[in-house]
Amino acid sequence: MRRRSPRATDTTWIYNLESTASLLLALGSVVSALVARHVLSAGPVLDFWTRCLLPVQLPVFYFGYGYLYQRQWLVDSGRSWLVSMGRELVYMLVPLAAVTVPTLLVDGWTGAGPGLSPAALGRALLVEPVVPVGFFLVALALYAVVPTLRSRRQAALTVSVAAALKVALVVAQSLPGGQAAVAHLPYVVLNGCANGIWFCGGMALAAAEGDGRPLTALGSPRALWGAWAVAAVALLWASRAGLVAAPAMEALLTTGGLWAATALYGRLFSAGRGQWGFFSAVDGYTKGIWLMHPMFLAVWFYLAGPASPPVPLLVAGTLAVAYGLPVAVNVAMDRLWKLGFLVNPGRYLAIPARGGTPHATAGGPGDAA
């Protein structure tokens, strides 16, 4: 595996976009929990957030991992594939296992699941992962089967195959009884077909940049976001009227959302524009927030439930547990025997570079998320 030379836009923009997605995914969990406890009430704004904006966030990671995979690495032989997969096995499976084990323990303690047992652990690691680490299992499969792009023809073919699988899945899910039918597919197959298009789309974007097409060519961020908002409102209305199925609506909004977000973040953080102080502060911890907030919230609501704290205290505690506690734990893990490796192994791995000299993988695919 040879490292590519950085070209075109600085990669800061995609790390910042992944960080934003991490924060919004945690906010989605907070909002859902507060709605379930009648602290927040359903309405048009919440409906727009839940059905239009929130579904775009997880695809950001598939898109970003694909972009950085194509941008920074070249896998062009059987040997380089083995080296690459050796790294990705560690990078994906370590956080998968590190989050799964305590999550199963928490589920057993709170009564939300069967707890930690060999059968439950095996199922969670290989068959039905816990939220949110199923992403790593699917991403690992995509790294295994999708080669890096070496020509425009290969890029077009790869994206076309991924798009065809996505369309077939959306059509199947939109048919009567389709959701139940596709639910029987293995987890990796189902989610690989659903998200492979975003991974391959990120790769194609990086390949286009390598050919000299900058992110600014995607269009005006203001116009793109305006068009996305209009489309979201229209599709939300059409979905309520039964004119558009939910899977098709989500696919269309995700495509437009990734396009608009790429144009915006690419323009804000392109080469030479520097980094914002906010992202400098949070980029190193958003992966911890993304991965650890669900189990911390489960413990918080289990402990806070019988006490019925006042609403302001419940809201403040929920936000602190979703954001502050993962950051604190992440900082402690980084300083205590380098246990941060369990959450973000990319900070600690070293792999052969072009000259055979090992180098740290900071800046590799997904390291900032």
Short mmCIF file of C-alpha atoms in Angstrom, two decimals:
data_model
loop_
_atom_site.label_atom_id
_atom_site.label_comp_id
_atom_site.label_asym_id
_atom_site.label_seq_id
_atom_site.Cartn_x
_atom_site.Cartn_y
_atom_site.Cartn_z
CA MET A 1 0.00 0.00 0.00
CA ARG A 2 1.51 3.32 -1.02
CA ARG A 3 0.47 6.63 0.32
CA ARG A 4 -0.79 9.11 -2.24
CA SER A 5 0.60 12.62 -2.37
CA PRO A 6 -1.93 15.14 -1.05
CA ARG A 7 -3.52 17.07 -3.89
CA ALA A 8 -6.13 19.79 -4.32
CA THR A 9 -8.22 20.73 -1.28
CA ASP A 10 -6.82 20.18 2.19
CA THR A 11 -8.54 17.31 4.01
CA THR A 12 -9.52 19.55 6.93
CA TRP A 13 -12.96 20.02 5.42
CA ILE A 14 -13.94 16.33 5.57
CA TYR A 15 -12.72 15.91 9.13
CA ASN A 16 -14.80 18.92 10.15
CA LEU A 17 -17.82 17.56 8.31
CA GLU A 18 -17.45 14.21 10.10
CA SER A 19 -17.13 16.02 13.42
CA THR A 20 -20.32 17.94 12.71
CA ALA A 21 -22.11 14.71 11.87
CA SER A 22 -20.91 13.15 15.14
CA LEU A 23 -22.27 16.05 17.15
CA LEU A 24 -25.60 15.97 15.30
CA LEU A 25 -25.98 12.21 15.74
CA ALA A 26 -25.51 12.64 19.49
CA LEU A 27 -28.03 15.46 19.43
CA GLY A 28 -30.44 13.13 17.65
CA SER A 29 -30.18 10.68 20.53
CA VAL A 30 -30.73 13.48 23.03
CA VAL A 31 -33.79 14.77 21.20
CA SER A 32 -35.30 11.29 20.84
CA ALA A 33 -34.80 10.59 24.54
CA LEU A 34 -36.37 13.89 25.59
CA VAL A 35 -39.33 13.33 23.27
CA ALA A 36 -39.86 9.87 24.76
CA ARG A 37 -39.94 11.47 28.21
CA HIS A 38 -42.39 14.18 27.07
CA VAL A 39 -39.87 16.98 27.65
CA LEU A 40 -40.10 17.88 23.96
CA SER A 41 -43.28 17.58 21.95
CA ALA A 42 -43.67 16.43 18.37
CA GLY A 43 -44.26 19.06 15.69
CA PRO A 44 -43.25 20.20 12.20
CA VAL A 45 -39.74 21.25 13.27
CA LEU A 46 -39.08 17.95 15.00
CA ASP A 47 -40.52 16.06 12.05
CA PHE A 48 -38.20 17.93 9.66
CA TRP A 49 -35.22 17.21 11.91
CA THR A 50 -36.04 13.51 12.31
CA ARG A 51 -37.03 12.67 8.76
CA CYS A 52 -34.97 15.08 6.67
CA LEU A 53 -31.79 16.25 8.41
CA LEU A 54 -30.84 13.46 10.79
CA PRO A 55 -30.80 10.61 8.19
CA VAL A 56 -28.06 12.46 6.28
CA GLN A 57 -25.57 12.29 9.14
CA LEU A 58 -24.45 8.64 9.17
CA PRO A 59 -23.85 8.60 5.38
CA VAL A 60 -21.35 11.42 5.99
CA PHE A 61 -18.98 8.84 7.50
CA TYR A 62 -19.27 6.41 4.58
CA PHE A 63 -18.70 9.35 2.24
CA GLY A 64 -15.74 10.63 4.24
CA TYR A 65 -14.08 7.25 4.64
CA GLY A 66 -14.38 6.62 0.91
CA TYR A 67 -13.02 10.08 0.09
CA LEU A 68 -9.98 9.67 2.33
CA TYR A 69 -9.37 6.09 1.21
CA GLN A 70 -9.10 7.21 -2.42
CA ARG A 71 -7.36 10.47 -1.60
CA GLN A 72 -4.54 9.20 0.58
CA TRP A 73 -3.91 5.56 -0.29
CA LEU A 74 -3.22 3.42 -3.33
CA VAL A 75 -4.04 -0.29 -3.18
CA ASP A 76 -2.81 -1.69 -6.48
CA SER A 77 -1.74 -5.31 -5.88
CA GLY A 78 -2.56 -8.39 -3.86
CA ARG A 79 0.22 -7.58 -1.42
CA SER A 80 -0.91 -4.00 -0.95
CA TRP A 81 -4.49 -5.24 -0.43
CA LEU A 82 -3.30 -7.58 2.33
CA VAL A 83 -1.35 -4.77 4.00
CA SER A 84 -4.34 -2.46 3.70
CA MET A 85 -6.79 -5.01 5.09
CA GLY A 86 -4.43 -5.82 7.95
CA ARG A 87 -4.59 -2.19 9.00
CA GLU A 88 -8.33 -1.89 8.46
CA LEU A 89 -9.03 -5.04 10.49
CA VAL A 90 -7.40 -3.37 13.47
CA TYR A 91 -8.80 0.07 12.77
CA MET A 92 -12.39 -1.17 12.39
CA LEU A 93 -12.60 -4.17 14.71
CA VAL A 94 -10.91 -2.61 17.76
CA PRO A 95 -13.55 0.11 18.33
CA LEU A 96 -16.26 -2.36 17.30
CA ALA A 97 -15.27 -4.72 20.12
CA ALA A 98 -14.32 -1.96 22.58
CA VAL A 99 -17.78 -0.38 22.40
CA THR A 100 -19.76 -3.60 22.05
CA VAL A 101 -18.55 -5.19 25.30
CA PRO A 102 -19.51 -2.32 27.66
CA THR A 103 -22.73 -1.75 25.73
CA LEU A 104 -23.79 -5.35 26.33
CA LEU A 105 -22.87 -4.98 30.00
CA VAL A 106 -24.98 -1.83 30.25
CA ASP A 107 -27.88 -3.49 28.43
CA GLY A 108 -27.78 -6.41 30.85
CA TRP A 109 -27.64 -4.12 33.88
CA THR A 110 -30.49 -1.89 32.71
CA GLY A 111 -32.59 -4.76 31.40
CA ALA A 112 -32.49 -3.47 27.83
CA GLY A 113 -30.83 -6.63 26.52
CA PRO A 114 -29.55 -10.08 27.44
CA GLY A 115 -26.23 -8.80 28.75
CA LEU A 116 -22.72 -10.00 28.03
CA SER A 117 -22.38 -13.66 27.14
CA PRO A 118 -20.35 -15.52 24.50
CA ALA A 119 -23.46 -15.95 22.33
CA ALA A 120 -24.57 -12.33 22.69
CA LEU A 121 -21.03 -11.07 22.03
CA GLY A 122 -20.62 -13.22 18.94
CA ARG A 123 -23.94 -12.08 17.57
CA ALA A 124 -23.17 -8.42 18.26
CA LEU A 125 -19.74 -8.63 16.63
CA LEU A 126 -20.66 -10.62 13.54
CA VAL A 127 -24.41 -10.68 12.93
CA GLU A 128 -26.29 -7.78 14.48
CA PRO A 129 -23.94 -5.06 15.83
CA VAL A 130 -25.02 -2.65 18.54
CA VAL A 131 -25.64 1.02 17.77
CA PRO A 132 -23.52 2.80 16.55
CA VAL A 133 -20.58 0.50 15.80
CA GLY A 134 -22.26 -1.51 13.05
CA PHE A 135 -20.78 1.15 10.79
CA PHE A 136 -17.30 -0.32 11.24
CA LEU A 137 -18.34 -3.80 10.15
CA VAL A 138 -19.95 -2.44 6.98
CA ALA A 139 -17.04 -0.09 6.26
CA LEU A 140 -14.61 -2.99 6.63
CA ALA A 141 -16.56 -4.97 4.03
CA LEU A 142 -16.49 -1.99 1.65
CA TYR A 143 -12.72 -1.63 2.05
CA ALA A 144 -12.40 -5.33 1.26
CA VAL A 145 -14.40 -5.35 -1.98
CA VAL A 146 -13.98 -1.85 -3.48
CA PRO A 147 -10.57 -1.14 -5.09
CA THR A 148 -9.13 2.34 -5.25
CA LEU A 149 -9.98 4.11 -8.50
CA ARG A 150 -7.35 4.46 -11.19
CA SER A 151 -9.30 5.86 -14.14
CA ARG A 152 -12.47 7.75 -14.97
CA ARG A 153 -13.94 4.63 -16.54
CA GLN A 154 -13.32 2.62 -13.38
CA ALA A 155 -14.81 5.42 -11.28
CA ALA A 156 -17.93 5.54 -13.46
CA LEU A 157 -18.33 1.75 -13.31
CA THR A 158 -17.84 1.59 -9.55
CA VAL A 159 -20.33 4.38 -8.83
CA SER A 160 -22.81 2.90 -11.31
CA VAL A 161 -22.74 -0.52 -9.62
CA ALA A 162 -23.15 1.06 -6.18
CA ALA A 163 -25.99 3.25 -7.44
CA ALA A 164 -27.74 0.27 -9.03
CA LEU A 165 -27.60 -1.65 -5.74
CA LYS A 166 -28.96 1.38 -3.89
CA VAL A 167 -31.81 1.86 -6.38
CA ALA A 168 -32.70 -1.83 -6.22
CA LEU A 169 -32.80 -1.69 -2.43
CA VAL A 170 -34.91 1.48 -2.38
CA VAL A 171 -37.38 -0.02 -4.86
CA ALA A 172 -37.60 -3.23 -2.85
CA GLN A 173 -38.16 -1.33 0.41
CA SER A 174 -40.83 0.82 -1.22
CA LEU A 175 -42.95 -2.15 -2.33
CA PRO A 176 -45.69 -3.54 -0.07
CA GLY A 177 -44.00 -5.82 2.43
CA GLY A 178 -40.59 -4.87 1.06
CA GLN A 179 -39.20 -3.55 4.34
CA ALA A 180 -39.89 -6.86 6.05
CA ALA A 181 -38.46 -8.83 3.14
CA VAL A 182 -35.11 -7.02 2.94
CA ALA A 183 -34.80 -7.09 6.73
CA HIS A 184 -33.95 -10.79 6.40
CA LEU A 185 -30.77 -9.96 4.47
CA PRO A 186 -27.51 -10.24 6.46
CA TYR A 187 -26.64 -6.98 8.24
CA VAL A 188 -23.49 -6.31 6.21
CA VAL A 189 -25.20 -7.05 2.89
CA LEU A 190 -28.20 -4.87 3.64
CA ASN A 191 -26.22 -1.92 4.93
CA GLY A 192 -23.48 -2.35 2.35
CA CYS A 193 -26.04 -2.02 -0.45
CA ALA A 194 -27.64 0.92 1.34
CA ASN A 195 -24.43 2.86 1.97
CA GLY A 196 -21.96 1.67 -0.66
CA ILE A 197 -23.04 4.52 -2.93
CA TRP A 198 -21.91 7.12 -0.40
CA PHE A 199 -18.55 5.37 0.08
CA CYS A 200 -18.00 5.11 -3.68
CA GLY A 201 -19.26 8.66 -4.18
CA GLY A 202 -16.58 9.92 -1.79
CA MET A 203 -13.96 7.95 -3.70
CA ALA A 204 -15.16 9.39 -7.01
CA LEU A 205 -15.01 12.92 -5.59
CA ALA A 206 -11.42 12.40 -4.49
CA ALA A 207 -10.53 10.98 -7.91
CA ALA A 208 -12.09 14.00 -9.58
CA GLU A 209 -10.05 16.31 -7.37
CA GLY A 210 -6.94 14.40 -8.39
CA ASP A 211 -7.84 15.18 -12.00
CA GLY A 212 -7.87 18.88 -11.16
CA ARG A 213 -11.56 19.53 -10.48
CA PRO A 214 -11.81 21.50 -7.20
CA LEU A 215 -14.66 21.30 -4.71
CA THR A 216 -15.63 24.87 -5.58
CA ALA A 217 -16.86 23.52 -8.92
CA LEU A 218 -19.76 21.83 -7.10
CA GLY A 219 -21.67 25.11 -7.07
CA SER A 220 -22.78 27.82 -4.66
CA PRO A 221 -23.31 26.43 -1.13
CA ARG A 222 -26.11 28.93 -0.52
CA ALA A 223 -27.96 27.90 -3.67
CA LEU A 224 -27.42 24.19 -2.98
CA TRP A 225 -28.66 24.41 0.59
CA GLY A 226 -31.63 26.48 -0.53
CA ALA A 227 -32.52 23.87 -3.13
CA TRP A 228 -32.07 21.09 -0.57
CA ALA A 229 -34.39 22.83 1.93
CA VAL A 230 -37.09 23.32 -0.72
CA ALA A 231 -36.75 19.70 -1.83
CA ALA A 232 -36.90 18.51 1.78
CA VAL A 233 -40.15 20.38 2.46
CA ALA A 234 -41.65 19.14 -0.81
CA LEU A 235 -40.59 15.54 -0.22
CA LEU A 236 -41.83 15.65 3.37
CA TRP A 237 -45.24 16.76 2.12
CA ALA A 238 -45.21 14.14 -0.64
CA SER A 239 -44.26 11.45 1.86
CA ARG A 240 -47.14 12.37 4.15
CA ALA A 241 -49.49 12.29 1.17
CA GLY A 242 -48.26 8.82 0.23
CA LEU A 243 -46.73 9.97 -3.04
CA VAL A 244 -43.10 9.20 -2.15
CA ALA A 245 -41.91 6.24 -0.11
CA ALA A 246 -39.66 6.96 2.88
CA PRO A 247 -36.60 5.07 1.48
CA ALA A 248 -36.70 7.07 -1.77
CA MET A 249 -37.13 10.33 0.14
CA GLU A 250 -34.15 9.54 2.37
CA ALA A 251 -31.93 8.60 -0.59
CA LEU A 252 -32.74 11.80 -2.47
CA LEU A 253 -32.21 14.03 0.56
CA THR A 254 -28.94 12.30 1.43
CA THR A 255 -27.61 12.79 -2.09
CA GLY A 256 -28.50 16.47 -2.07
CA GLY A 257 -27.34 16.94 1.52
CA LEU A 258 -23.90 15.44 0.89
CA TRP A 259 -23.51 17.56 -2.22
CA ALA A 260 -24.46 20.77 -0.41
CA ALA A 261 -22.37 19.95 2.67
CA THR A 262 -19.32 19.16 0.54
CA ALA A 263 -19.66 22.44 -1.33
CA LEU A 264 -20.03 24.39 1.92
CA TYR A 265 -17.26 22.75 3.94
CA GLY A 266 -14.97 22.54 0.93
CA ARG A 267 -15.27 26.29 0.46
CA LEU A 268 -14.95 27.16 4.16
CA PHE A 269 -11.91 24.98 4.82
CA SER A 270 -10.14 24.81 1.48
CA ALA A 271 -6.35 25.01 1.35
CA GLY A 272 -4.96 28.18 2.87
CA ARG A 273 -8.12 29.24 4.73
CA GLY A 274 -7.08 27.70 8.03
CA GLN A 275 -9.06 25.97 10.73
CA TRP A 276 -11.78 27.30 13.03
CA GLY A 277 -11.10 27.35 16.76
CA PHE A 278 -14.28 25.37 17.45
CA PHE A 279 -13.21 22.44 15.30
CA SER A 280 -9.66 22.60 16.62
CA ALA A 281 -11.14 22.04 20.08
CA VAL A 282 -13.61 19.25 19.25
CA ASP A 283 -12.16 17.32 16.29
CA GLY A 284 -10.13 14.98 18.48
CA TYR A 285 -13.10 13.97 20.62
CA THR A 286 -16.07 13.71 18.29
CA LYS A 287 -15.39 10.03 17.56
CA GLY A 288 -15.62 9.39 21.30
CA ILE A 289 -18.90 11.33 21.46
CA TRP A 290 -20.31 9.39 18.51
CA LEU A 291 -19.33 5.97 19.82
CA MET A 292 -19.86 6.31 23.57
CA HIS A 293 -22.89 8.57 24.02
CA PRO A 294 -25.57 5.85 23.51
CA MET A 295 -24.41 3.69 26.44
CA PHE A 296 -23.79 6.70 28.67
CA LEU A 297 -27.31 7.96 27.97
CA ALA A 298 -28.71 4.51 28.73
CA VAL A 299 -27.03 4.57 32.16
CA TRP A 300 -28.12 8.16 32.80
CA PHE A 301 -31.79 7.54 32.11
CA TYR A 302 -31.72 4.29 34.04
CA LEU A 303 -30.40 6.13 37.10
CA ALA A 304 -32.40 9.31 36.62
CA GLY A 305 -35.70 7.59 35.83
CA PRO A 306 -36.79 6.69 39.36
CA ALA A 307 -35.69 10.10 40.69
CA SER A 308 -37.81 12.09 38.19
CA PRO A 309 -35.52 15.16 38.27
CA PRO A 310 -36.89 18.59 37.28
CA VAL A 311 -36.96 19.23 33.55
CA PRO A 312 -34.06 21.77 33.52
CA LEU A 313 -31.87 19.33 35.46
CA LEU A 314 -32.89 16.45 33.20
CA VAL A 315 -32.04 18.42 30.06
CA ALA A 316 -28.74 19.72 31.44
CA GLY A 317 -27.76 16.26 32.67
CA THR A 318 -28.64 14.66 29.35
CA LEU A 319 -26.50 17.12 27.40
CA ALA A 320 -23.62 16.71 29.84
CA VAL A 321 -23.79 12.92 29.60
CA ALA A 322 -24.07 12.94 25.78
CA TYR A 323 -21.25 15.41 25.16
CA GLY A 324 -19.20 16.16 28.26
CA LEU A 325 -18.84 12.64 29.65
CA PRO A 326 -17.55 11.05 26.41
CA VAL A 327 -14.98 13.85 26.07
CA ALA A 328 -13.83 13.39 29.67
CA VAL A 329 -13.56 9.63 29.24
CA ASN A 330 -11.77 10.07 25.91
CA VAL A 331 -9.21 12.43 27.48
CA ALA A 332 -8.66 10.05 30.40
CA MET A 333 -8.21 7.08 28.06
CA ASP A 334 -5.67 8.96 25.95
CA ARG A 335 -3.63 9.76 29.05
CA LEU A 336 -3.99 6.41 30.82
CA TRP A 337 -1.79 3.75 29.20
CA LYS A 338 -2.84 4.98 25.75
CA LEU A 339 -6.27 3.37 26.13
CA GLY A 340 -7.53 5.87 23.57
CA PHE A 341 -6.35 3.23 21.08
CA LEU A 342 -9.59 1.37 21.84
CA VAL A 343 -11.70 4.24 20.51
CA ASN A 344 -9.42 5.70 17.86
CA PRO A 345 -6.63 3.26 16.92
CA GLY A 346 -5.68 5.40 13.93
CA ARG A 347 -3.80 7.73 16.27
CA TYR A 348 -1.46 4.96 17.33
CA LEU A 349 -1.02 2.72 14.30
CA ALA A 350 2.04 2.85 12.08
CA ILE A 351 2.05 1.35 8.59
CA PRO A 352 4.63 1.12 5.78
CA ALA A 353 4.83 4.28 3.69
CA ARG A 354 6.12 4.68 0.15
CA GLY A 355 9.73 4.17 1.12
CA GLY A 356 8.99 1.34 3.54
CA THR A 357 9.48 3.61 6.55
CA PRO A 358 6.68 3.29 9.11
CA HIS A 359 4.68 6.42 9.84
CA ALA A 360 1.79 7.28 12.12
CA THR A 361 -1.63 7.30 10.47
CA ALA A 362 -2.81 10.66 11.76
CA GLY A 363 -4.76 12.08 8.89
CA GLY A 364 -5.69 8.66 7.56
CA PRO A 365 -9.24 7.69 6.75
CA GLY A 366 -11.59 8.76 9.49
CA ASP A 367 -8.94 9.55 12.09
CA ALA A 368 -10.50 12.83 13.11
CA ALA A 369 -14.05 11.60 13.45
#
